PDB file of C-alpha atoms in Angstrom:
ATOM      1  CA  MET I   1      13.872 -13.173  11.735  1.00 42.00           C
ATOM      2  CA  LEU I   2      12.884 -15.474   8.913  1.00 41.00           C
ATOM      3  CA  ASN I   3      15.395 -17.823   7.434  1.00 40.00           C
ATOM      4  CA  ARG I   4      13.562 -20.081   5.078  1.00 43.00           C
ATOM      5  CA  VAL I   5      12.479 -19.830   1.433  1.00 40.00           C
ATOM      6  CA  TYR I   6       8.914 -20.810   0.520  1.00 43.00           C
ATOM      7  CA  PRO I   7       7.214 -21.319  -2.838  1.00 44.00           C
ATOM      8  CA  LEU I   8       6.990 -18.025  -4.671  1.00 40.00           C
ATOM      9  CA  VAL I   9       8.659 -16.174  -1.827  1.00 40.00           C
ATOM     10  CA  ALA I  10      11.952 -15.466  -0.175  1.00 39.00           C
ATOM     11  CA  VAL I  11      10.651 -14.420   3.216  1.00 39.00           C
ATOM     12  CA  MET I  12      12.314 -11.340   4.547  1.00 38.00           C
ATOM     13  CA  ALA I  13      12.485  -9.294   7.741  1.00 37.00           C
ATOM     14  CA  LEU I  14      10.084  -6.361   7.628  1.00 37.00           C
ATOM     15  CA  THR I  15       9.253  -3.042   9.261  1.00 36.00           C
ATOM     16  CA  ILE I  16       5.658  -2.616  10.262  1.00 34.00           C
ATOM     17  CA  ALA I  17       3.371   0.311  10.088  1.00 36.00           C
ATOM     18  CA  ALA I  18      -0.357   1.121   9.916  1.00 36.00           C
ATOM     19  CA  PRO I  19      -3.084   4.124   9.780  1.00 37.00           C
ATOM     20  CA  VAL I  20      -4.876   5.586  12.911  1.00 37.00           C
ATOM     21  CA  MET I  21      -7.469   8.166  13.615  1.00 39.00           C
ATOM     22  CA  ALA I  22      -6.035  11.596  14.302  1.00 33.00           C
ATOM     23  CA  GLN I  23      -3.887  11.520  17.400  1.00 32.00           C
ATOM     24  CA  GLY I  24      -5.798  12.397  20.490  1.00 31.00           C
ATOM     25  CA  GLY I  25      -9.097  11.988  18.664  1.00 32.00           C
ATOM     26  CA  GLY I  26     -11.983   9.767  19.570  1.00 31.00           C
ATOM     27  CA  GLY I  27     -12.382   6.283  18.219  1.00 32.00           C
ATOM     28  CA  MET I  28     -14.926   4.797  15.872  1.00 31.00           C
ATOM     29  CA  GLY I  29     -16.659   1.589  16.591  1.00 30.00           C
ATOM     30  CA  GLY I  30     -16.136  -0.375  19.709  1.00 32.00           C
ATOM     31  CA  MET I  31     -15.442  -3.659  21.221  1.00 35.00           C
ATOM     32  CA  ALA I  32     -17.061  -5.187  18.373  1.00 39.00           C
ATOM     33  CA  MET I  33     -19.523  -7.553  18.071  1.00 39.00           C
ATOM     34  CA  GLY I  34     -16.869  -9.790  19.485  1.00 40.00           C
ATOM     35  CA  GLY I  35     -17.760  -8.917  23.052  1.00 44.00           C
ATOM     36  CA  LYS I  36     -19.651 -11.605  24.961  1.00 48.00           C
ATOM     37  CA  ALA I  37     -21.669 -11.686  28.147  1.00 54.00           C
ATOM     38  CA  GLY I  38     -19.346 -12.803  30.888  1.00 66.00           C
ATOM     39  CA  ASP I  39     -16.315 -11.531  28.992  1.00 75.00           C
ATOM     40  CA  PRO I  40     -16.157  -7.848  29.950  1.00 81.00           C
ATOM     41  CA  THR I  41     -13.586  -5.525  28.437  1.00 83.00           C
ATOM     42  CA  SER I  42     -10.831  -4.458  30.819  1.00 80.00           C
ATOM     43  CA  ALA I  43     -10.719  -0.813  31.862  1.00 82.00           C
ATOM     44  CA  VAL I  44      -7.554   0.819  30.491  1.00 86.00           C
ATOM     45  CA  MET I  45      -6.520   4.414  31.212  1.00 79.00           C
ATOM     46  CA  GLY I  46      -4.740   5.511  28.066  1.00 80.00           C
ATOM     47  CA  SER I  47      -3.493   8.949  27.049  1.00 83.00           C
ATOM     48  CA  GLY I  48      -5.831   9.275  24.072  1.00 88.00           C
ATOM     49  CA  LYS I  49      -2.774   9.633  21.819  1.00 91.00           C
ATOM     50  CA  LEU I  50      -0.867   7.299  19.539  1.00 95.00           C
ATOM     51  CA  PRO I  51       2.772   7.127  18.449  1.00 94.00           C
ATOM     52  CA  THR I  52       3.524   9.574  15.637  1.00 93.00           C
ATOM     53  CA  GLY I  53       2.172   8.454  12.280  1.00 94.00           C
ATOM     54  CA  TRP I  54      -0.105   5.737  13.619  1.00 96.00           C
ATOM     55  CA  ASN I  55      -3.877   5.374  13.279  1.00 96.00           C
ATOM     56  CA  MET I  56      -6.404   2.955  14.731  1.00 96.00           C
ATOM     57  CA  ARG I  57      -9.930   1.647  14.344  1.00 95.00           C
ATOM     58  CA  PHE I  58     -12.006  -0.046  17.011  1.00 94.00           C
ATOM     59  CA  ASP I  59     -14.134  -3.018  16.106  1.00 92.00           C
ATOM     60  CA  PRO I  60     -17.738  -1.920  15.467  1.00 88.00           C
ATOM     61  CA  VAL I  61     -19.923  -1.573  18.538  1.00 84.00           C
ATOM     62  CA  ARG I  62     -23.197  -3.391  18.920  1.00 81.00           C
ATOM     63  CA  ALA I  63     -26.371  -1.453  18.174  1.00 80.00           C
ATOM     64  CA  GLY I  64     -27.138   0.937  21.014  1.00 82.00           C
ATOM     65  CA  GLN I  65     -23.631   0.861  22.508  1.00 84.00           C
ATOM     66  CA  THR I  66     -21.622   4.033  23.025  1.00 86.00           C
ATOM     67  CA  PRO I  67     -18.684   4.380  20.596  1.00 88.00           C
ATOM     68  CA  HIS I  68     -15.321   3.769  22.241  1.00 90.00           C
ATOM     69  CA  ASP I  69     -12.774   6.476  22.948  1.00 90.00           C
ATOM     70  CA  MET I  70      -9.029   6.187  22.353  1.00 90.00           C
ATOM     71  CA  LYS I  71      -8.402   6.621  26.081  1.00 93.00           C
ATOM     72  CA  GLU I  72      -9.762   3.084  26.455  1.00 93.00           C
ATOM     73  CA  ILE I  73      -6.557   1.687  24.966  1.00 94.00           C
ATOM     74  CA  SER I  74      -2.878   2.380  25.598  1.00 95.00           C
ATOM     75  CA  PHE I  75      -0.483   2.279  22.644  1.00 96.00           C
ATOM     76  CA  GLU I  76       2.951   3.770  23.151  1.00 96.00           C
ATOM     77  CA  THR I  77       6.543   3.522  22.021  1.00 96.00           C
ATOM     78  CA  MET I  78       8.485   1.385  24.499  1.00 96.00           C
ATOM     79  CA  GLY I  79      12.060   0.134  24.265  1.00 92.00           C
ATOM     80  CA  ASP I  80      12.809  -1.048  20.744  1.00 93.00           C
ATOM     81  CA  GLY I  81       9.152  -1.434  19.827  1.00 96.00           C
ATOM     82  CA  TYR I  82       5.603  -0.648  20.904  1.00 97.00           C
ATOM     83  CA  HIS I  83       3.483  -1.585  23.890  1.00 97.00           C
ATOM     84  CA  PHE I  84      -0.240  -2.270  23.604  1.00 96.00           C
ATOM     85  CA  LYS I  85      -2.815  -2.530  26.376  1.00 95.00           C
ATOM     86  CA  SER I  86      -6.439  -3.129  25.433  1.00 94.00           C
ATOM     87  CA  GLY I  87      -9.226  -2.213  26.156  1.00 91.00           C
ATOM     88  CA  PRO I  88     -11.531  -2.824  23.254  1.00 94.00           C
ATOM     89  CA  ALA I  89     -10.362  -4.813  20.219  1.00 94.00           C
ATOM     90  CA  ALA I  90      -8.877  -2.722  17.402  1.00 96.00           C
ATOM     91  CA  ILE I  91      -6.577  -2.575  14.404  1.00 97.00           C
ATOM     92  CA  TYR I  92      -3.538  -0.250  14.258  1.00 98.00           C
ATOM     93  CA  TYR I  93      -1.786   1.005  11.117  1.00 97.00           C
ATOM     94  CA  LYS I  94       0.279   3.686   9.368  1.00 92.00           C
ATOM     95  CA  SER I  95      -1.417   5.145   6.319  1.00 83.00           C
ATOM     96  CA  GLY I  96       1.813   5.024   4.292  1.00 91.00           C
ATOM     97  CA  ASP I  97       2.088   1.263   4.668  1.00 96.00           C
ATOM     98  CA  ALA I  98      -0.166   0.084   1.883  1.00 96.00           C
ATOM     99  CA  GLY I  99       0.881  -3.032   0.009  1.00 97.00           C
ATOM    100  CA  LYS I 100       0.557  -3.433  -3.739  1.00 96.00           C
ATOM    101  CA  GLY I 101       1.245  -6.556  -5.748  1.00 97.00           C
ATOM    102  CA  GLN I 102       3.802  -8.618  -3.822  1.00 97.00           C
ATOM    103  CA  TYR I 103       4.673  -7.508  -0.288  1.00 98.00           C
ATOM    104  CA  SER I 104       5.100  -8.649   3.321  1.00 98.00           C
ATOM    105  CA  VAL I 105       4.310  -7.496   6.833  1.00 98.00           C
ATOM    106  CA  SER I 106       5.763  -8.989  10.007  1.00 98.00           C
ATOM    107  CA  ALA I 107       6.186  -8.433  13.740  1.00 98.00           C
ATOM    108  CA  THR I 108       7.187 -10.210  16.943  1.00 98.00           C
ATOM    109  CA  PHE I 109       4.597 -10.331  19.735  1.00 98.00           C
ATOM    110  CA  SER I 110       5.572 -10.918  23.371  1.00 98.00           C
ATOM    111  CA  GLN I 111       3.102 -11.444  26.199  1.00 96.00           C
ATOM    112  CA  ALA I 112       4.163 -11.331  29.843  1.00 92.00           C
ATOM    113  CA  LYS I 113       1.197 -13.475  30.897  1.00 92.00           C
ATOM    114  CA  SER I 114      -1.312 -15.706  29.144  1.00 93.00           C
ATOM    115  CA  SER I 115      -3.658 -14.096  26.625  1.00 92.00           C
ATOM    116  CA  GLU I 116      -6.133 -16.821  27.611  1.00 92.00           C
ATOM    117  CA  HIS I 117      -8.824 -17.096  24.905  1.00 92.00           C
ATOM    118  CA  GLU I 118      -7.868 -13.851  23.112  1.00 95.00           C
ATOM    119  CA  MET I 119      -5.922 -13.651  19.832  1.00 96.00           C
ATOM    120  CA  TYR I 120      -3.603 -11.145  18.160  1.00 98.00           C
ATOM    121  CA  GLY I 121      -1.625 -10.779  14.962  1.00 98.00           C
ATOM    122  CA  LEU I 122      -1.447  -8.979  11.617  1.00 98.00           C
ATOM    123  CA  PHE I 123      -3.732  -7.792   8.841  1.00 98.00           C
ATOM    124  CA  ILE I 124      -3.391  -6.967   5.148  1.00 98.00           C
ATOM    125  CA  ALA I 125      -5.500  -5.716   2.213  1.00 96.00           C
ATOM    126  CA  GLY I 126      -7.204  -3.045   4.296  1.00 96.00           C
ATOM    127  CA  THR I 127      -9.563  -0.643   2.536  1.00 95.00           C
ATOM    128  CA  ASN I 128     -12.009   2.008   3.795  1.00 94.00           C
ATOM    129  CA  LEU I 129     -10.773   1.377   7.320  1.00 94.00           C
ATOM    130  CA  GLN I 130     -12.521   4.355   8.878  1.00 93.00           C
ATOM    131  CA  ASP I 131     -16.031   3.739   7.551  1.00 92.00           C
ATOM    132  CA  SER I 132     -18.718   1.076   7.336  1.00 90.00           C
ATOM    133  CA  ALA I 133     -17.300  -0.332   4.083  1.00 91.00           C
ATOM    134  CA  GLN I 134     -14.088  -1.487   5.786  1.00 93.00           C
ATOM    135  CA  THR I 135     -12.430  -4.656   4.522  1.00 93.00           C
ATOM    136  CA  TYR I 136      -9.265  -6.508   5.544  1.00 95.00           C
ATOM    137  CA  LEU I 137      -7.818  -9.986   5.956  1.00 96.00           C
ATOM    138  CA  TYR I 138      -6.282 -10.911   9.297  1.00 96.00           C
ATOM    139  CA  PHE I 139      -4.091 -13.669  10.690  1.00 97.00           C
ATOM    140  CA  VAL I 140      -4.186 -14.105  14.473  1.00 98.00           C
ATOM    141  CA  ILE I 141      -2.829 -16.629  16.967  1.00 98.00           C
ATOM    142  CA  ARG I 142      -3.760 -17.840  20.460  1.00 97.00           C
ATOM    143  CA  PRO I 143      -0.685 -19.050  22.354  1.00 97.00           C
ATOM    144  CA  SER I 144      -2.761 -20.391  25.251  1.00 96.00           C
ATOM    145  CA  ASP I 145      -3.577 -23.436  23.133  1.00 96.00           C
ATOM    146  CA  GLY I 146      -1.533 -23.025  19.928  1.00 97.00           C
ATOM    147  CA  MET I 147      -4.452 -22.117  17.675  1.00 97.00           C
ATOM    148  CA  TYR I 148      -4.599 -19.694  14.738  1.00 97.00           C
ATOM    149  CA  LEU I 149      -7.264 -18.137  12.507  1.00 96.00           C
ATOM    150  CA  VAL I 150      -7.338 -16.515   9.071  1.00 96.00           C
ATOM    151  CA  LYS I 151     -10.446 -14.347   8.658  1.00 93.00           C
ATOM    152  CA  LYS I 152     -11.859 -11.625   6.441  1.00 93.00           C
ATOM    153  CA  ARG I 153     -13.776  -8.591   7.642  1.00 92.00           C
ATOM    154  CA  GLU I 154     -16.138  -7.113   5.108  1.00 90.00           C
ATOM    155  CA  SER I 155     -18.172  -4.076   6.231  1.00 86.00           C
ATOM    156  CA  ASN I 156     -19.180  -3.577   9.856  1.00 83.00           C
ATOM    157  CA  ALA I 157     -20.932  -6.923   9.958  1.00 81.00           C
ATOM    158  CA  ARG I 158     -19.503  -9.516  12.300  1.00 80.00           C
ATOM    159  CA  PRO I 159     -16.991 -11.667  10.375  1.00 77.00           C
ATOM    160  CA  ALA I 160     -17.795 -15.317   9.817  1.00 75.00           C
ATOM    161  CA  SER I 161     -15.878 -17.350  12.383  1.00 73.00           C
ATOM    162  CA  PRO I 162     -14.240 -20.491  11.022  1.00 82.00           C
ATOM    163  CA  ALA I 163     -12.994 -22.960  13.580  1.00 89.00           C
ATOM    164  CA  PRO I 164      -9.432 -22.179  14.715  1.00 93.00           C
ATOM    165  CA  THR I 165      -6.655 -24.534  13.617  1.00 95.00           C
ATOM    166  CA  MET I 166      -3.886 -26.008  15.766  1.00 97.00           C
ATOM    167  CA  SER I 167      -0.247 -25.409  14.820  1.00 97.00           C
ATOM    168  CA  ALA I 168       2.794 -26.845  16.568  1.00 97.00           C
ATOM    169  CA  LEU I 169       4.773 -23.857  15.233  1.00 98.00           C
ATOM    170  CA  ILE I 170       3.122 -21.470  17.693  1.00 98.00           C
ATOM    171  CA  ALA I 171       5.070 -21.054  20.934  1.00 97.00           C
ATOM    172  CA  LYS I 172       2.527 -21.790  23.656  1.00 97.00           C
ATOM    173  CA  ASP I 173       2.208 -20.124  27.045  1.00 96.00           C
ATOM    174  CA  ASP I 174       5.014 -20.967  29.437  1.00 96.00           C
ATOM    175  CA  PRO I 175       3.469 -23.170  32.179  1.00 95.00           C
ATOM    176  CA  SER I 176       5.208 -21.193  34.931  1.00 95.00           C
ATOM    177  CA  ASP I 177       3.899 -17.689  34.184  1.00 95.00           C
ATOM    178  CA  GLY I 178       2.047 -17.702  30.862  1.00 95.00           C
ATOM    179  CA  HIS I 179       4.591 -15.670  28.893  1.00 96.00           C
ATOM    180  CA  ALA I 180       5.086 -16.404  25.196  1.00 97.00           C
ATOM    181  CA  THR I 181       6.861 -14.819  22.223  1.00 98.00           C
ATOM    182  CA  ASN I 182       5.923 -15.452  18.595  1.00 98.00           C
ATOM    183  CA  SER I 183       7.107 -13.869  15.352  1.00 98.00           C
ATOM    184  CA  MET I 184       4.490 -13.623  12.604  1.00 98.00           C
ATOM    185  CA  THR I 185       4.537 -12.786   8.892  1.00 98.00           C
ATOM    186  CA  ILE I 186       1.983 -12.477   6.123  1.00 98.00           C
ATOM    187  CA  HIS I 187       3.531 -12.625   2.664  1.00 98.00           C
ATOM    188  CA  VAL I 188       1.498 -11.797  -0.443  1.00 98.00           C
ATOM    189  CA  ALA I 189       2.818 -13.447  -3.611  1.00 97.00           C
ATOM    190  CA  ALA I 190       1.552 -13.176  -7.179  1.00 94.00           C
ATOM    191  CA  ASP I 191      -1.330 -15.606  -6.760  1.00 95.00           C
ATOM    192  CA  SER I 192      -1.139 -16.798  -3.160  1.00 97.00           C
ATOM    193  CA  ILE I 193      -0.763 -15.688   0.449  1.00 97.00           C
ATOM    194  CA  HIS I 194       1.600 -17.274   2.983  1.00 98.00           C
ATOM    195  CA  PHE I 195       1.075 -17.182   6.751  1.00 98.00           C
ATOM    196  CA  LEU I 196       4.182 -17.823   8.867  1.00 98.00           C
ATOM    197  CA  VAL I 197       4.935 -18.183  12.572  1.00 98.00           C
ATOM    198  CA  ASN I 198       8.464 -18.202  13.939  1.00 98.00           C
ATOM    199  CA  GLY I 199       9.977 -18.331  10.469  1.00 97.00           C
ATOM    200  CA  LYS I 200       8.017 -21.335   9.205  1.00 98.00           C
ATOM    201  CA  LEU I 201       4.981 -21.701   6.986  1.00 98.00           C
ATOM    202  CA  VAL I 202       1.779 -22.346   8.921  1.00 97.00           C
ATOM    203  CA  LYS I 203      -0.555 -22.106   5.958  1.00 96.00           C
ATOM    204  CA  GLY I 204      -0.482 -21.143   2.297  1.00 97.00           C
ATOM    205  CA  MET I 205      -3.664 -20.274   0.391  1.00 95.00           C
ATOM    206  CA  SER I 206      -4.390 -19.187  -3.146  1.00 95.00           C
ATOM    207  CA  LYS I 207      -6.059 -15.814  -3.556  1.00 94.00           C
ATOM    208  CA  ALA I 208      -8.905 -17.606  -5.305  1.00 92.00           C
ATOM    209  CA  GLU I 209      -9.360 -19.895  -2.291  1.00 91.00           C
ATOM    210  CA  LEU I 210      -9.621 -16.821  -0.078  1.00 91.00           C
ATOM    211  CA  GLY I 211     -12.039 -15.166  -2.468  1.00 88.00           C
ATOM    212  CA  MET I 212      -9.652 -12.251  -2.933  1.00 90.00           C
ATOM    213  CA  ALA I 213      -8.987 -11.067  -6.464  1.00 87.00           C
ATOM    214  CA  ASN I 214      -7.328  -7.948  -5.048  1.00 92.00           C
ATOM    215  CA  THR I 215      -5.003  -8.046  -2.031  1.00 96.00           C
ATOM    216  CA  ASN I 216      -3.717  -4.480  -2.340  1.00 97.00           C
ATOM    217  CA  GLY I 217      -4.266  -2.252   0.665  1.00 96.00           C
ATOM    218  CA  GLN I 218      -3.339  -1.218   4.168  1.00 97.00           C
ATOM    219  CA  VAL I 219      -1.301  -3.475   6.452  1.00 98.00           C
ATOM    220  CA  GLY I 220      -1.089  -3.375  10.226  1.00 98.00           C
ATOM    221  CA  VAL I 221      -1.605  -5.069  13.573  1.00 98.00           C
ATOM    222  CA  ARG I 222      -4.744  -6.518  15.126  1.00 97.00           C
ATOM    223  CA  ILE I 223      -5.046  -6.608  18.930  1.00 97.00           C
ATOM    224  CA  ASN I 224      -8.135  -8.209  20.493  1.00 95.00           C
ATOM    225  CA  HIS I 225      -9.543  -6.962  23.785  1.00 92.00           C
ATOM    226  CA  ASN I 226      -7.979  -7.422  27.208  1.00 93.00           C
ATOM    227  CA  LEU I 227      -4.385  -7.888  26.013  1.00 95.00           C
ATOM    228  CA  ASN I 228      -1.010  -6.624  27.218  1.00 95.00           C
ATOM    229  CA  LEU I 229       1.658  -7.023  24.528  1.00 96.00           C
ATOM    230  CA  GLN I 230       5.093  -5.785  23.514  1.00 97.00           C
ATOM    231  CA  VAL I 231       5.503  -5.681  19.720  1.00 98.00           C
ATOM    232  CA  THR I 232       8.967  -5.438  18.157  1.00 98.00           C
ATOM    233  CA  GLY I 233      10.382  -5.690  14.653  1.00 97.00           C
ATOM    234  CA  TYR I 234       7.190  -4.463  13.043  1.00 97.00           C
ATOM    235  CA  ALA I 235       7.952  -4.182   9.355  1.00 97.00           C
ATOM    236  CA  PHE I 236       6.292  -3.653   5.997  1.00 98.00           C
ATOM    237  CA  LYS I 237       8.221  -4.446   2.826  1.00 97.00           C
ATOM    238  CA  GLN I 238       7.104  -3.849  -0.722  1.00 97.00           C
ATOM    239  CA  GLU I 239       8.771  -6.223  -3.220  1.00 93.00           C
TER     240      GLU I 239
END
């Protein structure tokens, strides 16, 4: 999938995975604090189960809101990958896929219609993912306008929202029907982190610049609310 060598890294194809709450169990959190008036979350009738070995965590709900249930999302094995329908925003992961030192995670995301203002992508360095002390770093894209974000979540507080950045490397929505396919990778090197789209470097940042002395932890996928995506080639690779 990736065919180019970057500083400190030979980018490789990966196999993704991430942790979830017990299959069939209820979810924690909710459409996070990301939900806005006038931007309701789509109703999704899921099975309440996840593919074997997977876990998930909803974004935290606002004070006074009812915690979300896993039946509000649909995540199932489909074809040569996985299909996601949301529902509330959430992260998805396999507990065995925890990076240490130098590692990579990657996946290809395909949308059949425009994601509009919503974003999706990958996360790394996840810790305490099922409680209020959760932390992780995520890299998400918005093909409707070619924007991307790199953000950190620390605790259940709403993450600071830097302005998104434009990248010509992101395949934008097709004008005819809104479909788009983008491959994404996060590579953790000895002292830096590389964010790639479609095999090319979008952004490289030092760990110090990101305020991250430790980037060990869970890897996985982040899917915002109201999305319908096919994810293939999900891979985690420890170097």
